[in-house]
Amino acid sequence: MDFTLRRYHRYLTALKEQFGGTHTFAQLVGSALPERFCALRHDVDRRVDRAVAMAELEHSLGLVASYYFRIPYTFDPKSIHAIEALGHEVGYHYENVSESNGDMVVALEDFGKKLEQLRSVAKVSTCCMHGRPLKPYDNRDLWRDPARHTLLKERFGMLGELYLDIDYTDIAYINDTGRNWTSGKANRRDHVNSAVTASFDSGDELLTYFRGRPHHRLVFQVHPERWTDSWTGHAGQWALDTAINVAKQGVNLLRR
Ligand SMILES: [Zn+2]
C-alpha cells in the first residue's frame, strides 16, 4: 500500500542506491546546483508526530531531509528540536500574505516575528510558502518584488525561498500533493516550471522509475501527515485529503 512508512522506506532505499545520499535545501539554495542530487522536502502542514517518525526513518538510512514548519500551527519545539538533532534541516513554511489578507507591510512584519520564533528552536536558512488552497492569495507574492526579495536575504539572513530561488528547469519534481503521483492535478500552487516529465500513474510506477534511471537532479516532496502505517490513521487522512481536494476543485471551478 502506498503512503505508508514501509512504502516510503522502499522509495528511499531506491533513491539512496541511485544517488548515494541526499542534499538539504540549505545546500542547494543560493549556490550552483550540483550535477547530480536528490533532495527530500517535507512541508509539515499538520501532525508533527508523523514528521518525527519520518525523520527517524530517514536518519536510520543515513539520509537528510528538509522539514518546513508552519507557525504557529505546527510549532512544536520539542519535535522540531528532535528533527534537527537527527541532522535534518529545519525551514519556515510561511503563509503571511494569506494570514494578513494581502497586506504586505503586515505580512513582512509577521514573517520576521514568526521566523524569529522558529529560530529560537532551530537554525533556519530557507523557507517555502504554504499554499492555503482556500484563500485567494499567493504567499510567494511577499518576495516577488525585487526590493523585498533582497530583504529576505539581507534583513532576515536567509539563503532564499524554495520556489523562487531554485531553477527547476532541469530538476525532476515529484510530489504527493493531491495524494497521487501525477503532476498537475489538484495542485493549484504547488507547481514548478520543470522541463522534466515526472508523472506517474501509480506508486509502483514511481518505484520502478526510482530503481531505473531517474533524472540526475531530483526533488521528492512528501507531506509527512499523509504517511502512516496505522490503518485508522490512513482512513482519517484519506477522508481529510479527499475533502480538501473536493474543496480545491470547487475553488478552481469558481475561478474559471
Ligand atoms: Zn503546506
Short mmCIF file of N, CA and C in Angstrom, two decimals, residues 75-144:
data_model
loop_
_atom_site.label_atom_id
_atom_site.label_comp_id
_atom_site.label_asym_id
_atom_site.label_seq_id
_atom_site.Cartn_x
_atom_site.Cartn_y
_atom_site.Cartn_z
N PHE A 75 4.19 24.48 15.19
CA PHE A 75 5.34 24.88 16.02
C PHE A 75 5.33 24.05 17.30
N ASP A 76 6.11 22.99 17.28
CA ASP A 76 6.22 22.10 18.42
C ASP A 76 7.72 21.99 18.73
N PRO A 77 8.21 22.88 19.63
CA PRO A 77 9.66 23.00 19.84
C PRO A 77 10.37 21.67 20.09
N LYS A 78 9.74 20.82 20.90
CA LYS A 78 10.40 19.56 21.24
C LYS A 78 10.64 18.70 19.99
N SER A 79 9.61 18.60 19.16
CA SER A 79 9.72 17.78 17.94
C SER A 79 10.66 18.42 16.92
N ILE A 80 10.58 19.73 16.80
CA ILE A 80 11.45 20.43 15.84
C ILE A 80 12.91 20.22 16.23
N HIS A 81 13.13 20.36 17.52
CA HIS A 81 14.49 20.17 18.03
C HIS A 81 14.97 18.73 17.77
N ALA A 82 14.07 17.77 17.99
CA ALA A 82 14.43 16.36 17.78
C ALA A 82 14.77 16.11 16.31
N ILE A 83 14.02 16.71 15.41
CA ILE A 83 14.26 16.52 13.97
C ILE A 83 15.61 17.13 13.58
N GLU A 84 15.88 18.32 14.10
CA GLU A 84 17.17 18.94 13.81
C GLU A 84 18.32 18.12 14.38
N ALA A 85 18.11 17.57 15.56
CA ALA A 85 19.16 16.76 16.20
C ALA A 85 19.50 15.51 15.38
N LEU A 86 18.58 15.07 14.54
CA LEU A 86 18.84 13.91 13.68
C LEU A 86 19.64 14.30 12.43
N GLY A 87 19.97 15.58 12.33
CA GLY A 87 20.79 16.03 11.20
C GLY A 87 19.99 16.64 10.06
N HIS A 88 18.67 16.75 10.23
CA HIS A 88 17.83 17.31 9.17
C HIS A 88 17.83 18.84 9.23
N GLU A 89 17.41 19.43 8.10
CA GLU A 89 17.28 20.88 8.06
C GLU A 89 15.89 21.29 8.52
N VAL A 90 15.82 22.40 9.25
CA VAL A 90 14.53 22.97 9.65
C VAL A 90 14.33 24.27 8.87
N GLY A 91 13.16 24.42 8.25
CA GLY A 91 12.85 25.63 7.50
C GLY A 91 11.48 26.16 7.86
N TYR A 92 11.18 27.34 7.36
CA TYR A 92 9.92 28.01 7.69
C TYR A 92 8.92 27.88 6.53
N HIS A 93 7.76 27.30 6.83
CA HIS A 93 6.68 27.13 5.84
C HIS A 93 5.73 28.32 6.04
N TYR A 94 6.00 29.40 5.34
CA TYR A 94 5.33 30.67 5.66
C TYR A 94 4.01 30.85 4.90
N GLU A 95 3.14 31.64 5.50
CA GLU A 95 1.82 31.91 4.91
C GLU A 95 1.33 33.29 5.33
N ASN A 96 2.28 34.23 5.40
CA ASN A 96 1.98 35.53 5.99
C ASN A 96 1.06 36.40 5.14
N VAL A 97 1.10 36.22 3.82
CA VAL A 97 0.25 37.05 2.96
C VAL A 97 -1.22 36.66 3.16
N SER A 98 -1.49 35.36 3.17
CA SER A 98 -2.88 34.95 3.38
C SER A 98 -3.33 35.25 4.81
N GLU A 99 -2.41 35.18 5.76
CA GLU A 99 -2.77 35.49 7.15
C GLU A 99 -3.09 36.97 7.34
N SER A 100 -2.46 37.81 6.53
CA SER A 100 -2.69 39.26 6.69
C SER A 100 -3.66 39.76 5.63
N ASN A 101 -4.33 38.84 4.96
CA ASN A 101 -5.28 39.18 3.90
C ASN A 101 -4.70 40.14 2.86
N GLY A 102 -3.45 39.87 2.50
CA GLY A 102 -2.86 40.60 1.39
C GLY A 102 -2.14 41.88 1.75
N ASP A 103 -2.11 42.25 3.03
CA ASP A 103 -1.41 43.48 3.44
C ASP A 103 0.09 43.15 3.55
N MET A 104 0.89 43.62 2.59
CA MET A 104 2.30 43.23 2.52
C MET A 104 3.13 43.77 3.69
N VAL A 105 2.76 44.95 4.19
CA VAL A 105 3.52 45.51 5.32
C VAL A 105 3.32 44.64 6.56
N VAL A 106 2.07 44.31 6.81
CA VAL A 106 1.75 43.44 7.96
C VAL A 106 2.39 42.06 7.75
N ALA A 107 2.33 41.57 6.51
CA ALA A 107 2.87 40.24 6.20
C ALA A 107 4.37 40.16 6.46
N LEU A 108 5.08 41.22 6.07
CA LEU A 108 6.53 41.25 6.24
C LEU A 108 6.92 41.22 7.73
N GLU A 109 6.17 42.00 8.49
CA GLU A 109 6.42 42.06 9.94
C GLU A 109 6.12 40.69 10.57
N ASP A 110 5.03 40.11 10.13
CA ASP A 110 4.61 38.81 10.63
C ASP A 110 5.67 37.74 10.29
N PHE A 111 6.21 37.82 9.08
CA PHE A 111 7.25 36.88 8.66
C PHE A 111 8.44 36.97 9.62
N GLY A 112 8.88 38.19 9.90
CA GLY A 112 10.04 38.40 10.78
C GLY A 112 9.81 37.84 12.18
N LYS A 113 8.61 38.11 12.70
CA LYS A 113 8.29 37.66 14.07
C LYS A 113 8.28 36.14 14.16
N LYS A 114 7.64 35.51 13.17
CA LYS A 114 7.49 34.05 13.23
C LYS A 114 8.81 33.34 12.92
N LEU A 115 9.59 33.95 12.03
CA LEU A 115 10.91 33.38 11.74
C LEU A 115 11.77 33.38 13.01
N GLU A 116 11.68 34.49 13.74
CA GLU A 116 12.44 34.60 14.98
C GLU A 116 12.01 33.53 15.99
N GLN A 117 10.70 33.29 16.03
CA GLN A 117 10.17 32.26 16.93
C GLN A 117 10.74 30.88 16.57
N LEU A 118 10.75 30.59 15.27
CA LEU A 118 11.29 29.29 14.83
C LEU A 118 12.79 29.21 15.10
N ARG A 119 13.46 30.34 14.93
CA ARG A 119 14.91 30.37 15.15
C ARG A 119 15.28 30.26 16.63
N SER A 120 14.31 30.45 17.50
CA SER A 120 14.60 30.26 18.93
C SER A 120 14.78 28.76 19.22
N VAL A 121 14.37 27.93 18.27
CA VAL A 121 14.45 26.48 18.46
C VAL A 121 15.49 25.84 17.54
N ALA A 122 15.60 26.35 16.30
CA ALA A 122 16.48 25.70 15.32
C ALA A 122 17.14 26.73 14.41
N LYS A 123 18.16 26.28 13.72
CA LYS A 123 18.83 27.12 12.72
C LYS A 123 17.95 27.10 11.47
N VAL A 124 17.64 28.26 10.93
CA VAL A 124 16.73 28.33 9.77
C VAL A 124 17.35 29.20 8.69
N SER A 125 17.53 28.65 7.49
CA SER A 125 18.11 29.47 6.42
C SER A 125 17.35 29.39 5.09
N THR A 126 16.30 28.55 5.03
CA THR A 126 15.47 28.54 3.83
C THR A 126 13.99 28.52 4.23
N CYS A 127 13.14 28.93 3.29
CA CYS A 127 11.71 28.93 3.56
C CYS A 127 10.96 28.53 2.29
N CYS A 128 9.73 28.09 2.46
CA CYS A 128 8.88 27.85 1.30
C CYS A 128 7.45 28.14 1.70
N MET A 129 6.67 28.61 0.73
CA MET A 129 5.32 29.05 1.06
C MET A 129 4.38 27.87 1.30
N HIS A 130 3.40 28.12 2.15
CA HIS A 130 2.29 27.18 2.32
C HIS A 130 1.18 27.65 1.41
N GLY A 131 0.52 26.69 0.75
CA GLY A 131 -0.45 27.03 -0.29
C GLY A 131 -1.76 27.66 0.14
N ARG A 132 -2.27 27.37 1.33
CA ARG A 132 -3.58 27.88 1.75
C ARG A 132 -4.58 27.86 0.59
N PRO A 133 -4.92 26.65 0.13
CA PRO A 133 -5.71 26.50 -1.10
C PRO A 133 -7.04 27.25 -1.11
N LEU A 134 -7.62 27.47 0.06
CA LEU A 134 -8.95 28.08 0.05
C LEU A 134 -8.92 29.60 0.15
N LYS A 135 -7.70 30.15 0.19
CA LYS A 135 -7.60 31.62 0.25
C LYS A 135 -7.10 32.15 -1.09
N PRO A 136 -7.50 33.35 -1.46
CA PRO A 136 -7.16 33.85 -2.80
C PRO A 136 -5.77 34.45 -2.92
N TYR A 137 -4.88 34.21 -1.95
CA TYR A 137 -3.56 34.84 -2.01
C TYR A 137 -2.47 33.84 -2.34
N ASP A 138 -1.44 34.31 -3.03
CA ASP A 138 -0.25 33.52 -3.27
C ASP A 138 0.82 34.06 -2.32
N ASN A 139 1.19 33.25 -1.34
CA ASN A 139 2.12 33.74 -0.31
C ASN A 139 3.49 34.13 -0.86
N ARG A 140 3.86 33.57 -2.00
CA ARG A 140 5.14 33.93 -2.60
C ARG A 140 5.19 35.39 -3.05
N ASP A 141 4.01 36.01 -3.21
CA ASP A 141 3.98 37.41 -3.64
C ASP A 141 4.77 38.30 -2.68
N LEU A 142 4.96 37.81 -1.47
CA LEU A 142 5.74 38.57 -0.48
C LEU A 142 7.15 38.86 -1.01
N TRP A 143 7.69 37.99 -1.84
CA TRP A 143 9.08 38.13 -2.28
C TRP A 143 9.23 38.43 -3.77
N ARG A 144 8.14 38.57 -4.50
CA ARG A 144 8.28 38.77 -5.94
C ARG A 144 8.86 40.13 -6.28
#
